[in-house]
């Protein structure tokens, strides 16, 4: 019978491990061994990781891979990707290589606007609220100055504050809808600090606004928080080439491939079940770079999927066309990313990933991440409309199966060699492995 614990966060790391091992695992010695095997040998590095979150007991590794040969706006790049799925880096690399020989990727940042909102309840005359808002606007900006002056020096800051009447959707509900330019920072802390200051100023000054009736002076601030939906923090990445140069493999003619590819995108545009999986494939590439560069992949995921559903049904994030014999394939995607702040100058691997990417600005990182998503989708859809996904996927997954079977290096070599010419299935791998052992 398990019992709750109080004061867990105040236990030492050893005590936390002891507690979890004793209470929630069947072999406490093995549990402790596993957890400690993943500690970093260097005390300083481990301390850094311990302090990222509360209650750290170990580190959770993901492979960090490199997808080379990305030609992006004329610059050759190698993209670091942190991901567990076997075929993702291979897919990205294959797509990068293909487009390296076909003109590379072009990108454009279409906007960098970030959004935050103060949500509040006002029970009174909306006209008077508007009067108050116009009166308070310069004061909101003035009182946020200590927070904004550094960002302003660098060219960013608050770009707009609007009063929005949402009472048609929810009784007495209004917002301060605010937009920001946060330059190379993702900006969550900056935005949230500004919003909390706006809320405080707004609420306090309402108490002494002489045109409000007594009951109108009591504005209820519900919450102040940035929005991860950033449809104007948008980047576009594209590739194109003549259809007759679109020879991805020997199983299909270029024209057939191009037409099938475009059809696959059209299907993802009209069929949400397919669109979700299609976009999941895009996020394989996006998340892997977002994670490797220490950015908030949950924020990106939430914003991207909201964007995919912006026209009331969930659609593909990528688009494709064939016009006058030219195949074009592109993505438009909202990405709120940072290359300063957060983990970017703390986590040694994140710093290294950014160095590999030639220390990008946030805008440059938006371009790179969008390209990774487009490349991933090109790889996935190319396989889907030709050989099917399982051939490549299972080839990449073969090593996982061999590791599950505890195959030796020699056995791996023999079996990998065998499957160069045979379809990989889990049972076929087990069968040949057992044959080899016997
Ligand atoms: C698997 O992780 C991703 C795919 O399902 C994407 C797609 O279907 O487009 C292959």
Coordinates of N, CA, C and O in Angstrom, one line a residue, residues 218-351:
X218 N -13.7 48.2 -9.6 CA -13.1 46.9 -9.2 C -12.9 45.9 -10.4 O -13.8 45.1 -10.6
X219 N -11.8 46.1 -11.2 CA -11.6 45.2 -12.3 C -11.0 43.9 -11.8 O -10.0 44.0 -10.9
X220 N -11.5 42.8 -12.2 CA -10.9 41.5 -11.8 C -10.0 41.0 -12.8 O -10.4 40.7 -13.9
X221 N -8.7 41.0 -12.4 CA -7.7 40.4 -13.3 C -7.8 38.9 -13.2 O -7.6 38.4 -12.1
X222 N -8.0 38.2 -14.3 CA -8.1 36.7 -14.1 C -6.7 36.1 -14.3 O -6.3 35.3 -13.5
X223 N -6.0 36.5 -15.4 CA -4.7 36.0 -15.6 C -3.9 36.8 -16.6 O -4.6 37.5 -17.5
X224 N -2.6 36.8 -16.6 CA -1.8 37.5 -17.5 C -0.7 36.5 -18.0 O 0.1 36.0 -17.2
X225 N -0.8 36.2 -19.3 CA 0.1 35.2 -19.8 C 0.3 35.3 -21.3 O -0.6 35.7 -22.0
X226 N 1.5 34.9 -21.8 CA 1.8 35.0 -23.2 C 0.9 34.0 -23.9 O 0.4 33.0 -23.3
X227 N 0.7 34.1 -25.2 CA 0.0 33.1 -26.0 C 1.1 32.4 -26.8 O 1.9 33.0 -27.5
X228 N 0.9 31.0 -26.8 CA 1.8 30.2 -27.7 C 1.2 30.1 -29.1 O 1.8 29.5 -30.0
X229 N 0.1 30.8 -29.3 CA -0.4 30.8 -30.7 C 0.1 32.1 -31.3 O -0.3 33.2 -31.0
X230 N 1.0 32.0 -32.3 CA 1.8 33.1 -32.8 C 1.7 33.1 -34.4 O 2.7 33.0 -35.0
X231 N 0.5 33.3 -34.9 CA 0.3 33.2 -36.4 C 1.1 34.3 -37.1 O 1.3 34.1 -38.3
X232 N 1.6 35.3 -36.5 CA 2.4 36.3 -37.2 C 3.8 36.2 -36.8 O 4.6 37.1 -37.1
X233 N 4.2 35.1 -36.2 CA 5.7 34.8 -36.0 C 5.9 33.7 -37.0 O 6.0 32.5 -36.6
X234 N 6.0 34.0 -38.3 CA 5.8 33.0 -39.3 C 7.0 32.9 -40.2 O 7.6 33.9 -40.6
X235 N 7.3 31.7 -40.7 CA 8.4 31.5 -41.6 C 8.0 30.6 -42.7 O 7.2 29.7 -42.5
X236 N 8.6 30.8 -43.9 CA 8.3 30.0 -45.0 C 9.6 29.4 -45.5 O 10.6 30.0 -45.6
X237 N 9.5 28.1 -45.9 CA 10.6 27.4 -46.5 C 10.1 26.7 -47.7 O 9.0 26.2 -47.7
X238 N 10.9 26.7 -48.8 CA 10.4 26.1 -50.0 C 11.5 25.4 -50.8 O 12.7 25.8 -50.6
X239 N 11.1 24.5 -51.7 CA 12.0 23.9 -52.7 C 11.3 23.9 -54.0 O 10.0 23.9 -54.0
X240 N 12.0 23.9 -55.1 CA 11.3 23.7 -56.4 C 12.4 23.2 -57.4 O 13.6 23.5 -57.3
X241 N 11.8 22.5 -58.4 CA 12.7 22.1 -59.5 C 11.8 21.6 -60.7 O 10.6 21.3 -60.4
X242 N 12.4 21.5 -61.9 CA 11.6 21.0 -63.0 C 11.1 19.6 -62.7 O 11.9 18.8 -62.1
X243 N 9.9 19.3 -63.0 CA 9.3 18.0 -62.7 C 10.2 16.9 -63.2 O 10.4 15.8 -62.6
X244 N 10.8 17.0 -64.4 CA 11.5 15.9 -65.0 C 12.9 15.7 -64.3 O 13.6 14.7 -64.6
X245 N 13.2 16.6 -63.3 CA 14.4 16.3 -62.5 C 14.1 15.7 -61.2 O 15.0 15.5 -60.3
X246 N 12.8 15.4 -61.0 CA 12.4 14.9 -59.7 C 12.4 13.4 -59.6 O 11.5 12.7 -59.4
X247 N 13.6 12.9 -59.8 CA 13.8 11.4 -59.9 C 14.3 11.0 -58.5 O 15.5 11.1 -58.1
X248 N 13.4 10.6 -57.6 CA 13.8 10.2 -56.2 C 14.3 8.8 -56.1 O 15.1 8.5 -55.2
X249 N 13.8 7.9 -56.9 CA 14.3 6.5 -56.9 C 13.9 5.8 -58.2 O 13.2 6.4 -59.0
X250 N 14.4 4.6 -58.3 CA 14.3 3.9 -59.6 C 12.9 3.3 -59.8 O 12.5 2.8 -60.8
X251 N 12.0 3.3 -58.7 CA 10.7 2.6 -58.8 C 9.7 3.5 -59.5 O 8.6 3.0 -59.8
X252 N 9.9 4.7 -59.7 CA 8.8 5.6 -60.2 C 9.4 6.7 -61.2 O 10.5 7.2 -60.9
X253 N 8.6 7.0 -62.2 CA 9.0 8.1 -63.1 C 8.8 9.5 -62.4 O 7.9 9.6 -61.6
X254 N 9.6 10.5 -62.8 CA 9.5 11.8 -62.2 C 8.1 12.4 -62.2 O 7.6 12.9 -61.2
X255 N 7.4 12.3 -63.4 CA 6.1 12.9 -63.6 C 5.1 12.2 -62.7 O 4.3 12.9 -62.0
X256 N 5.1 10.9 -62.6 CA 4.2 10.1 -61.8 C 4.5 10.5 -60.3 O 3.5 10.7 -59.5
X257 N 5.7 10.6 -60.0 CA 6.1 10.9 -58.6 C 5.5 12.3 -58.2 O 4.9 12.4 -57.2
X258 N 5.8 13.2 -59.1 CA 5.4 14.6 -58.8 C 3.8 14.7 -58.6 O 3.3 15.3 -57.6
X259 N 3.1 14.0 -59.5 CA 1.7 14.0 -59.4 C 1.1 13.3 -58.1 O 0.2 13.8 -57.5
X260 N 1.8 12.2 -57.8 CA 1.4 11.4 -56.6 C 1.7 12.2 -55.4 O 0.9 12.2 -54.4
X261 N 2.8 12.9 -55.4 CA 3.2 13.7 -54.2 C 2.2 14.8 -54.0 O 1.8 15.0 -52.8
X262 N 1.9 15.5 -55.1 CA 0.9 16.6 -54.9 C -0.4 16.1 -54.4 O -1.1 16.7 -53.6
X263 N -0.8 14.9 -54.9 CA -2.1 14.3 -54.5 C -2.0 14.0 -53.0 O -3.0 14.2 -52.3
X264 N -0.9 13.5 -52.5 CA -0.8 13.2 -51.1 C -0.9 14.4 -50.2 O -1.6 14.4 -49.2
X265 N -0.4 15.6 -50.7 CA -0.6 16.8 -50.0 C -2.0 17.3 -50.0 O -2.6 17.7 -49.0
X266 N -2.7 17.1 -51.2 CA -4.1 17.5 -51.3 C -4.9 16.7 -50.3 O -5.8 17.2 -49.7
X267 N -4.6 15.4 -50.2 CA -5.4 14.5 -49.3 C -5.2 15.1 -47.8 O -6.1 15.2 -47.1
X268 N -3.9 15.4 -47.5 CA -3.7 15.9 -46.1 C -4.4 17.3 -45.9 O -4.6 17.7 -44.8
X269 N -4.8 17.9 -47.0 CA -5.5 19.2 -46.9 C -7.0 19.0 -46.6 O -7.6 19.9 -46.1
X270 N -7.5 17.9 -47.1 CA -9.0 17.7 -47.0 C -9.3 16.7 -45.9 O -10.5 16.6 -45.6
X271 N -8.4 15.9 -45.4 CA -8.7 14.8 -44.6 C -7.9 14.9 -43.2 O -6.7 14.6 -43.2
X272 N -8.6 15.4 -42.2 CA -7.9 15.7 -40.9 C -7.1 14.4 -40.4 O -6.1 14.6 -39.8
X273 N -7.7 13.2 -40.5 CA -7.0 12.0 -40.0 C -5.6 11.9 -40.7 O -4.6 11.7 -40.0
X274 N -5.6 12.2 -42.0 CA -4.3 12.1 -42.6 C -3.4 13.3 -42.3 O -2.2 13.2 -42.1
X275 N -4.1 14.5 -42.2 CA -3.4 15.7 -41.9 C -2.6 15.6 -40.6 O -1.4 16.1 -40.5
X276 N -3.2 15.0 -39.6 CA -2.5 14.9 -38.3 C -1.3 14.1 -38.4 O -0.2 14.5 -37.9
X277 N -1.3 13.0 -39.1 CA -0.1 12.1 -39.3 C 0.9 12.8 -40.2 O 2.1 12.8 -39.9
X278 N 0.4 13.4 -41.2 CA 1.3 14.2 -42.1 C 2.0 15.3 -41.3 O 3.3 15.4 -41.4
X279 N 1.3 16.0 -40.5 CA 2.0 17.1 -39.7 C 2.9 16.5 -38.6 O 3.9 17.1 -38.2
X280 N 2.5 15.3 -38.1 CA 3.3 14.7 -37.1 C 4.7 14.4 -37.8 O 5.7 14.6 -37.1
X281 N 4.7 14.0 -39.0 CA 6.0 13.7 -39.7 C 6.8 15.0 -39.8 O 8.0 15.0 -39.7
X282 N 6.1 16.1 -40.1 CA 6.8 17.4 -40.1 C 7.4 17.7 -38.8 O 8.6 18.1 -38.7
X283 N 6.6 17.5 -37.7 CA 7.1 17.8 -36.4 C 8.3 16.9 -35.9 O 9.0 17.2 -35.1
X284 N 8.4 15.7 -36.6 CA 9.6 14.9 -36.3 C 10.8 15.7 -36.6 O 11.8 15.7 -35.8
X285 N 10.8 16.4 -37.7 CA 12.0 17.3 -38.0 C 12.1 18.5 -37.1 O 13.1 18.9 -36.6
X286 N 10.9 19.2 -37.0 CA 10.9 20.4 -36.3 C 11.3 20.2 -34.8 O 12.2 20.9 -34.3
X287 N 10.6 19.3 -34.1 CA 10.9 19.1 -32.7 C 12.3 18.7 -32.4 O 12.9 19.1 -31.4
X288 N 12.9 17.9 -33.3 CA 14.2 17.4 -33.1 C 15.2 18.5 -33.1 O 16.2 18.6 -32.3
X289 N 15.0 19.5 -33.9 CA 16.0 20.7 -34.0 C 15.6 21.7 -32.8 O 16.5 22.2 -32.2
X290 N 14.3 21.8 -32.6 CA 13.9 22.7 -31.5 C 14.5 22.2 -30.1 O 15.0 22.9 -29.3
X291 N 14.4 20.8 -30.0 CA 15.0 20.2 -28.7 C 16.5 20.4 -28.7 O 17.0 20.7 -27.6
X292 N 17.1 20.1 -29.8 CA 18.6 20.1 -29.8 C 19.1 21.6 -29.5 O 20.2 21.7 -29.0
X293 N 18.3 22.6 -29.9 CA 18.7 24.0 -29.7 C 18.1 24.5 -28.4 O 18.1 25.8 -28.2
X294 N 17.6 23.7 -27.5 CA 17.2 24.1 -26.2 C 15.9 24.9 -26.2 O 15.6 25.7 -25.2
X295 N 15.1 24.8 -27.2 CA 13.9 25.6 -27.3 C 12.7 24.8 -26.7 O 12.8 23.6 -26.5
X296 N 11.6 25.5 -26.6 CA 10.4 24.9 -25.9 C 9.5 24.2 -27.0 O 8.7 24.8 -27.6
X297 N 9.7 22.9 -27.1 CA 9.0 22.2 -28.1 C 7.5 22.1 -27.8 O 6.7 21.9 -28.8
X298 N 7.1 22.1 -26.6 CA 5.7 22.1 -26.3 C 5.0 23.4 -26.8 O 3.9 23.3 -27.4
X299 N 5.7 24.5 -26.6 CA 5.1 25.7 -27.1 C 5.0 25.7 -28.6 O 4.0 26.1 -29.2
X300 N 6.0 25.2 -29.3 CA 6.0 25.1 -30.7 C 4.9 24.2 -31.2 O 4.1 24.6 -32.1
X301 N 4.8 23.0 -30.6 CA 3.8 22.1 -31.0 C 2.4 22.7 -30.9 O 1.6 22.6 -31.8
X302 N 2.1 23.3 -29.7 CA 0.8 23.9 -29.5 C 0.5 24.9 -30.5 O -0.6 24.9 -31.1
X303 N 1.4 25.8 -30.8 CA 1.2 26.9 -31.7 C 1.1 26.4 -33.2 O 0.2 26.9 -33.9
X304 N 1.8 25.4 -33.5 CA 1.8 24.9 -34.9 C 0.5 24.2 -35.2 O -0.1 24.4 -36.2
X305 N 0.0 23.4 -34.2 CA -1.3 22.7 -34.5 C -2.5 23.7 -34.5 O -3.4 23.5 -35.3
X306 N -2.4 24.7 -33.7 CA -3.5 25.7 -33.7 C -3.5 26.4 -35.1 O -4.5 26.6 -35.7
X307 N -2.3 26.6 -35.6 CA -2.1 27.2 -36.9 C -2.7 26.3 -38.0 O -3.3 26.8 -39.0
X308 N -2.4 25.0 -37.9 CA -2.9 24.1 -38.9 C -4.4 24.0 -38.9 O -5.0 23.6 -39.9
X309 N -5.0 24.5 -37.8 CA -6.5 24.4 -37.7 C -7.1 25.8 -37.8 O -8.3 26.0 -37.5
X310 N -6.3 26.8 -38.3 CA -6.8 28.2 -38.3 C -8.0 28.4 -39.1 O -8.8 29.4 -38.9
X311 N -8.2 27.6 -40.2 CA -9.4 27.9 -41.0 C -10.5 26.9 -40.7 O -11.2 26.3 -41.5
X312 N -10.6 26.6 -39.4 CA -11.7 25.8 -38.8 C -11.6 24.3 -39.1 O -12.3 23.5 -38.4
X313 N -10.8 23.8 -40.0 CA -10.6 22.4 -40.1 C -9.0 22.2 -40.1 O -8.3 23.0 -40.6
X314 N -8.6 21.1 -39.6 CA -7.2 20.8 -39.4 C -6.6 20.4 -40.8 O -7.0 19.4 -41.4
X315 N -5.5 21.1 -41.2 CA -5.0 20.9 -42.5 C -3.5 20.7 -42.5 O -2.8 20.9 -41.5
X316 N -3.0 20.3 -43.7 CA -1.5 20.1 -43.9 C -0.8 21.5 -43.7 O -1.3 22.5 -44.1
X317 N 0.4 21.4 -43.1 CA 1.2 22.6 -43.0 C 2.1 22.8 -44.2 O 2.7 23.8 -44.4
X318 N 2.1 21.8 -45.1 CA 2.9 21.9 -46.3 C 2.0 22.0 -47.5 O 0.8 21.5 -47.4
X319 N 2.5 22.5 -48.6 CA 1.7 22.7 -49.8 C 2.6 22.3 -51.0 O 3.8 22.4 -50.9
X320 N 2.0 21.8 -52.1 CA 2.8 21.5 -53.2 C 2.0 21.8 -54.5 O 0.7 21.8 -54.5
X321 N 2.7 22.1 -55.5 CA 2.0 22.4 -56.8 C 2.9 22.0 -58.0 O 4.2 21.8 -57.8
X322 N 2.3 21.8 -59.1 CA 3.0 21.6 -60.4 C 2.5 22.7 -61.3 O 1.3 22.6 -61.7
X323 N 3.3 23.6 -61.7 CA 2.8 24.7 -62.6 C 3.9 24.8 -63.7 O 5.1 25.0 -63.4
X324 N 3.4 24.7 -64.9 CA 4.3 24.9 -66.1 C 5.5 24.0 -66.0 O 6.7 24.4 -66.2
X325 N 5.3 22.7 -65.5 CA 6.4 21.8 -65.5 C 7.4 22.0 -64.3 O 8.4 21.3 -64.2
X326 N 7.0 22.9 -63.4 CA 7.9 23.1 -62.2 C 7.1 22.5 -61.0 O 6.0 22.9 -60.7
X327 N 7.8 21.7 -60.2 CA 7.3 21.2 -59.0 C 7.7 22.1 -57.9 O 8.9 22.5 -57.8
X328 N 6.8 22.5 -57.0 CA 7.1 23.4 -55.9 C 6.5 22.8 -54.6 O 5.4 22.2 -54.7
X329 N 7.3 22.9 -53.6 CA 6.9 22.3 -52.3 C 7.3 23.3 -51.2 O 8.4 23.7 -51.2
X330 N 6.3 23.6 -50.3 CA 6.7 24.7 -49.3 C 5.9 24.5 -48.0 O 4.9 23.8 -48.0
X331 N 6.4 25.1 -47.0 CA 5.8 25.1 -45.7 C 5.7 26.5 -45.2 O 6.6 27.3 -45.5
X332 N 4.6 26.8 -44.5 CA 4.5 28.1 -43.8 C 4.1 27.7 -42.3 O 3.1 27.0 -42.1
X333 N 4.9 28.1 -41.4 CA 4.8 27.6 -40.1 C 5.1 28.7 -39.0 O 6.1 29.4 -39.2
X334 N 4.3 28.8 -37.9 CA 4.7 29.8 -36.9 C 5.7 29.1 -36.0 O 5.5 28.0 -35.5
X335 N 6.8 29.8 -35.7 CA 7.8 29.3 -34.8 C 8.3 30.4 -33.9 O 9.0 31.3 -34.4
X336 N 8.0 30.3 -32.6 CA 8.6 31.3 -31.7 C 9.8 30.7 -31.0 O 9.7 29.8 -30.2
X337 N 11.0 31.1 -31.5 CA 12.2 30.4 -31.0 C 13.2 31.5 -30.5 O 13.1 32.6 -30.8
X338 N 14.1 31.0 -29.7 CA 15.1 31.9 -29.2 C 16.5 31.3 -29.3 O 16.7 30.1 -29.3
X339 N 17.5 32.2 -29.5 CA 18.9 31.7 -29.5 C 19.7 32.4 -28.4 O 20.9 32.3 -28.3
X340 N 19.0 33.2 -27.5 CA 19.6 33.7 -26.3 C 18.6 33.4 -25.2 O 17.4 33.2 -25.4
X341 N 19.1 33.3 -23.9 CA 18.2 33.1 -22.8 C 17.9 31.6 -22.7 O 18.3 30.8 -23.5
X342 N 17.1 31.3 -21.7 CA 16.7 29.9 -21.4 C 17.9 29.0 -21.3 O 18.9 29.3 -20.7
X343 N 17.8 27.8 -21.9 CA 18.8 26.8 -21.9 C 20.0 27.2 -22.8 O 21.0 26.5 -22.7
X344 N 19.8 28.2 -23.7 CA 20.7 28.3 -24.8 C 22.2 28.6 -24.4 O 23.1 28.3 -25.1
X345 N 22.3 29.3 -23.2 CA 23.7 29.5 -22.8 C 24.0 28.7 -21.5 O 25.0 29.0 -20.8
X346 N 23.2 27.7 -21.2 CA 23.4 26.9 -20.1 C 23.8 25.4 -20.4 O 24.8 24.9 -19.9
X347 N 23.0 24.8 -21.2 CA 23.2 23.4 -21.5 C 24.4 23.2 -22.5 O 24.3 23.8 -23.6
X348 N 25.4 22.5 -22.1 CA 26.6 22.4 -23.0 C 26.3 21.9 -24.4 O 26.8 22.4 -25.4
X349 N 25.3 20.9 -24.5 CA 25.0 20.4 -25.8 C 24.2 21.4 -26.7 O 24.3 21.4 -27.9
X350 N 23.4 22.1 -26.0 CA 22.6 23.2 -26.7 C 23.5 24.2 -27.3 O 23.4 24.6 -28.4
X351 N 24.5 24.6 -26.4 CA 25.5 25.6 -26.9 C 26.2 25.1 -28.1 O 26.4 25.8 -29.1

